[in-house]
Tab-separated table of C-alpha atoms in Angstrom:
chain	number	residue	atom	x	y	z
G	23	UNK	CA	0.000	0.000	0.000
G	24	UNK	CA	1.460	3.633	-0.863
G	25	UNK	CA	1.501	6.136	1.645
G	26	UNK	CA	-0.630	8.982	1.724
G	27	UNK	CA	0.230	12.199	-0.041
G	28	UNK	CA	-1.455	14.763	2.326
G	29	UNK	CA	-2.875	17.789	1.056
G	30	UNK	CA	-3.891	19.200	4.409
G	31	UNK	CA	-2.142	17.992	7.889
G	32	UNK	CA	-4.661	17.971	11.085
G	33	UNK	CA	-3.419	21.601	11.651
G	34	UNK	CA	-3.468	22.625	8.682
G	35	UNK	CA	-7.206	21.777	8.510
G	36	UNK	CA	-7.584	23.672	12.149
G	37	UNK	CA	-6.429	26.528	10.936
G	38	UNK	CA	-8.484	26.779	7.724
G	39	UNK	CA	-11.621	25.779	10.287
G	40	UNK	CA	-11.046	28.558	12.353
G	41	UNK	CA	-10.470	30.812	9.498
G	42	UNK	CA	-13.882	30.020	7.994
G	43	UNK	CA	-15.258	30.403	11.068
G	44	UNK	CA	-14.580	33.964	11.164
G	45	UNK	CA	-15.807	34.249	7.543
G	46	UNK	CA	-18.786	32.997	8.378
G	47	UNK	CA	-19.732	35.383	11.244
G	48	UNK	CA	-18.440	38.340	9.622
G	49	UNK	CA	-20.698	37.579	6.725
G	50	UNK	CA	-23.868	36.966	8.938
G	51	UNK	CA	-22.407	40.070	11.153
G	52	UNK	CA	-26.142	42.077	12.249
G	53	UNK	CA	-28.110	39.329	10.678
G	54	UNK	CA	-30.567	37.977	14.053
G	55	UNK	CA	-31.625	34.900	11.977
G	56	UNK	CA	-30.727	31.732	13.381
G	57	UNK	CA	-27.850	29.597	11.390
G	58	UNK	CA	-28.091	26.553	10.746
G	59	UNK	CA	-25.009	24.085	10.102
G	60	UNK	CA	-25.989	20.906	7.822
G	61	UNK	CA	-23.474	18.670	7.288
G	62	UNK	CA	-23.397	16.138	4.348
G	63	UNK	CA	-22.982	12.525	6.215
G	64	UNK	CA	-20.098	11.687	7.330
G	65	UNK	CA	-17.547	13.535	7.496
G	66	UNK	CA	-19.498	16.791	6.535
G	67	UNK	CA	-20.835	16.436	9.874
G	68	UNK	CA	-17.498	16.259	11.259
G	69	UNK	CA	-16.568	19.976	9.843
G	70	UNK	CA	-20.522	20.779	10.965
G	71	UNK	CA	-19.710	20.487	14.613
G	72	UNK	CA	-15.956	21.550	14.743
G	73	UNK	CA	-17.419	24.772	12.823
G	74	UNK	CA	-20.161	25.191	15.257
G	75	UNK	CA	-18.084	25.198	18.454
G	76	UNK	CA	-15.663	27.485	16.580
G	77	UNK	CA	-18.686	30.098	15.928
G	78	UNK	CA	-20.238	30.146	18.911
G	79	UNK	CA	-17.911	33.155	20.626
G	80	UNK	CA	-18.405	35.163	17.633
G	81	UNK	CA	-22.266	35.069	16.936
G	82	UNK	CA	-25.384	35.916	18.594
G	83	UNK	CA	-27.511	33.804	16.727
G	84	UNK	CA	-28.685	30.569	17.487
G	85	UNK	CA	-26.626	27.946	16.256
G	86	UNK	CA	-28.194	24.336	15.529
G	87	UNK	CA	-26.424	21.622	13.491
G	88	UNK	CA	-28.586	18.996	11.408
G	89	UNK	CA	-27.318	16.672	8.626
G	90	UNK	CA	-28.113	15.842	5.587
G	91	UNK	CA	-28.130	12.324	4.201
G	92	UNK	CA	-28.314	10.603	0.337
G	93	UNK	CA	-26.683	8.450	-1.671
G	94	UNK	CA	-23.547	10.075	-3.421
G	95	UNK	CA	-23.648	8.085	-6.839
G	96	UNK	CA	-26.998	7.901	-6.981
G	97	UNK	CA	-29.081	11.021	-5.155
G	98	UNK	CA	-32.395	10.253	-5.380
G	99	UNK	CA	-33.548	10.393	-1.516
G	100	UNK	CA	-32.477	13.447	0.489
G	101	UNK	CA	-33.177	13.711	3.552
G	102	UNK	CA	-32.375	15.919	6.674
G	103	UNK	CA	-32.018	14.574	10.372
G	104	UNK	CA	-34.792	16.172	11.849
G	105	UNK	CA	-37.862	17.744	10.725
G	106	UNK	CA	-36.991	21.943	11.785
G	107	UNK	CA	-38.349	25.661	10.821
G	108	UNK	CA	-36.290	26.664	8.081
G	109	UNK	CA	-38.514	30.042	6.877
G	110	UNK	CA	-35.887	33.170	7.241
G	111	UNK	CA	-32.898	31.327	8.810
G	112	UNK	CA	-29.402	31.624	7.069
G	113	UNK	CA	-28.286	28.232	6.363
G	114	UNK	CA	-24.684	26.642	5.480
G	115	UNK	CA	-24.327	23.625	3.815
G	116	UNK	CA	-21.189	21.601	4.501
G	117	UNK	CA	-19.420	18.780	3.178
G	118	UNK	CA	-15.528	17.738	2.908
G	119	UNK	CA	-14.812	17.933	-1.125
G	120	UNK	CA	-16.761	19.045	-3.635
G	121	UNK	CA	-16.096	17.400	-6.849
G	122	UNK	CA	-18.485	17.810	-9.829
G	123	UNK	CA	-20.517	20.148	-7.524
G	124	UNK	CA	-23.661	17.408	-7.849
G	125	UNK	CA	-23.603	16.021	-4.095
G	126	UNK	CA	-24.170	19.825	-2.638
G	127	UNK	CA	-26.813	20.451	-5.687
G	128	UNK	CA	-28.625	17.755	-4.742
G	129	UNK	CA	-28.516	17.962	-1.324
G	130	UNK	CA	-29.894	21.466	-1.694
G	131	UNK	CA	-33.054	20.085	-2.714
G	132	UNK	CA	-35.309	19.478	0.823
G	133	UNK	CA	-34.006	23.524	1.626
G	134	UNK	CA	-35.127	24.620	-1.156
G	135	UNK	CA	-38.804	24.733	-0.405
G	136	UNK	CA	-38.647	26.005	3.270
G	137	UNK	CA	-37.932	29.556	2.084
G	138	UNK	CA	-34.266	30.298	4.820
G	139	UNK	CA	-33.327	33.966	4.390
G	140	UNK	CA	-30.030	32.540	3.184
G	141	UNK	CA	-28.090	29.663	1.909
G	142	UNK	CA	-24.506	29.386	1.761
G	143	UNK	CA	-21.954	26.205	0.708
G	144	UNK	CA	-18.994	25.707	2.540
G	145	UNK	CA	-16.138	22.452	1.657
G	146	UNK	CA	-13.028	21.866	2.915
G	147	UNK	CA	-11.436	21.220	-0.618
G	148	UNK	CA	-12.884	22.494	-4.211
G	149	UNK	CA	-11.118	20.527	-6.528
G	150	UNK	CA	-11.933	22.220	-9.875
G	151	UNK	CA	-14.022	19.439	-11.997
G	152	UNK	CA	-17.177	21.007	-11.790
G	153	UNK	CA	-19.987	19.656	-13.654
G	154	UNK	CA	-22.876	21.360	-11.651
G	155	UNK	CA	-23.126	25.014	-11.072
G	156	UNK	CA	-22.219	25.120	-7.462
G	157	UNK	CA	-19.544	27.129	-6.293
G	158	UNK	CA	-18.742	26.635	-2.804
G	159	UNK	CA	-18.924	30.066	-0.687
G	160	UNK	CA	-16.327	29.115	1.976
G	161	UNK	CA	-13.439	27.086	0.804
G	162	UNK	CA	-10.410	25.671	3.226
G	163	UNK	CA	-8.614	24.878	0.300
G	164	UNK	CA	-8.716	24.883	-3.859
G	165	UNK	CA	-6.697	22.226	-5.454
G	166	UNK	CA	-6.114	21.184	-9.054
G	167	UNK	CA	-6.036	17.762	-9.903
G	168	UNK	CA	-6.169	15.299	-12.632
G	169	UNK	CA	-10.162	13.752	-12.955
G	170	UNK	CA	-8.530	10.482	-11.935
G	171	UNK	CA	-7.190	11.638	-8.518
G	172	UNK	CA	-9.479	11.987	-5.929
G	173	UNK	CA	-9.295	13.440	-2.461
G	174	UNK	CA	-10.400	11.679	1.075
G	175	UNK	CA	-10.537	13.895	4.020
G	176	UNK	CA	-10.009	12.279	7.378
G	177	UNK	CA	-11.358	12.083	10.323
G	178	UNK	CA	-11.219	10.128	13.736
G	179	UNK	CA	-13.076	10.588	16.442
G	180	UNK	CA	-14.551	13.695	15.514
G	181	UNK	CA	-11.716	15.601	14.144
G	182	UNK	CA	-9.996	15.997	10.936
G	183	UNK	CA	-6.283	13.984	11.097
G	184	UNK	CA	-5.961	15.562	7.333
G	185	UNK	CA	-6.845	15.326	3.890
G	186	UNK	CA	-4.952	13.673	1.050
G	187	UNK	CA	-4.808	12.267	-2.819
G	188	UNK	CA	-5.840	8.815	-3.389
């Protein structure tokens, strides 16, 4: 087995964390909407909560964290973890890589009807393949790669260890 090339070492990935964090509240900075965090299963929950507790010093607004769950390859069932008043609430929706830009799309579809004041996309890595016209609004980090490569970000117990090319 080769060893991993990382991309992003677990401090590397705190540091990005934190420095969305900031983005994020200085972009809802005045809003008194409540924010809620969605992270794509898994490890978009993972980012989710780490950028929840990171927000909480710097915003007044309620924070909640749901998920969002479907099928990657094959999208056709969406659904969110709990059933929750979306109607004027600024909403980010999280995962760990965007690739083609298709899981995000699709897992905007349940938020779509619940009219939120706002909804934002946030990844840890944009690769640039997009095939769907989502552009993340809070990116840790933008890599090039060939379609072939892929990227995995890690996590254990609850944090990211890193991210690297498969």
């Amino acid at each position: 087995m080769s060893e991993k090339k990382f991309i992003l070492t677990a401090t590397e990935a705190q540091q990005k964390l934190k420095r969305m964090s900031l983005e994020i509240a200085e972009s809802l900075s005045g809003l008194e909407a409540p924010l809620f965090l969605i992270g794509i299963q898994n490890s978009g929950m993972v980012i989710a909560n780490e950028l929840g507790g990171l927000l909480s010093p710097y915003l007044k607004n309620s924070v909640k964290i749901l998920s969002v769950s479907l099928n990657k390859q094959l999208p056709e069932k969406v659904e969110l973890s709990e059933e929750v008043h979306l109607e004027g609430a600024n909403i980010i929706l999280i995962d760990d890589v965007t690739n083609s830009g298709k899981t995000l799309l699709y897992a905007l579809k349940p938020l779509l009807n619940t009219h939120p004041k706002s909804i934002q996309t946030l990844v840890m890595v944009e690769r640039m393949h997009k095939l769907f016209p989502v552009k993340p609004d809070f990116v840790g980090l933008s890599i090039s790669t060939t379609v072939e490569e892929h990227i995995q970000v890690e996590t254990v117990d609850g944090k990211i260890t890193g991210a690297f090319v498969v």
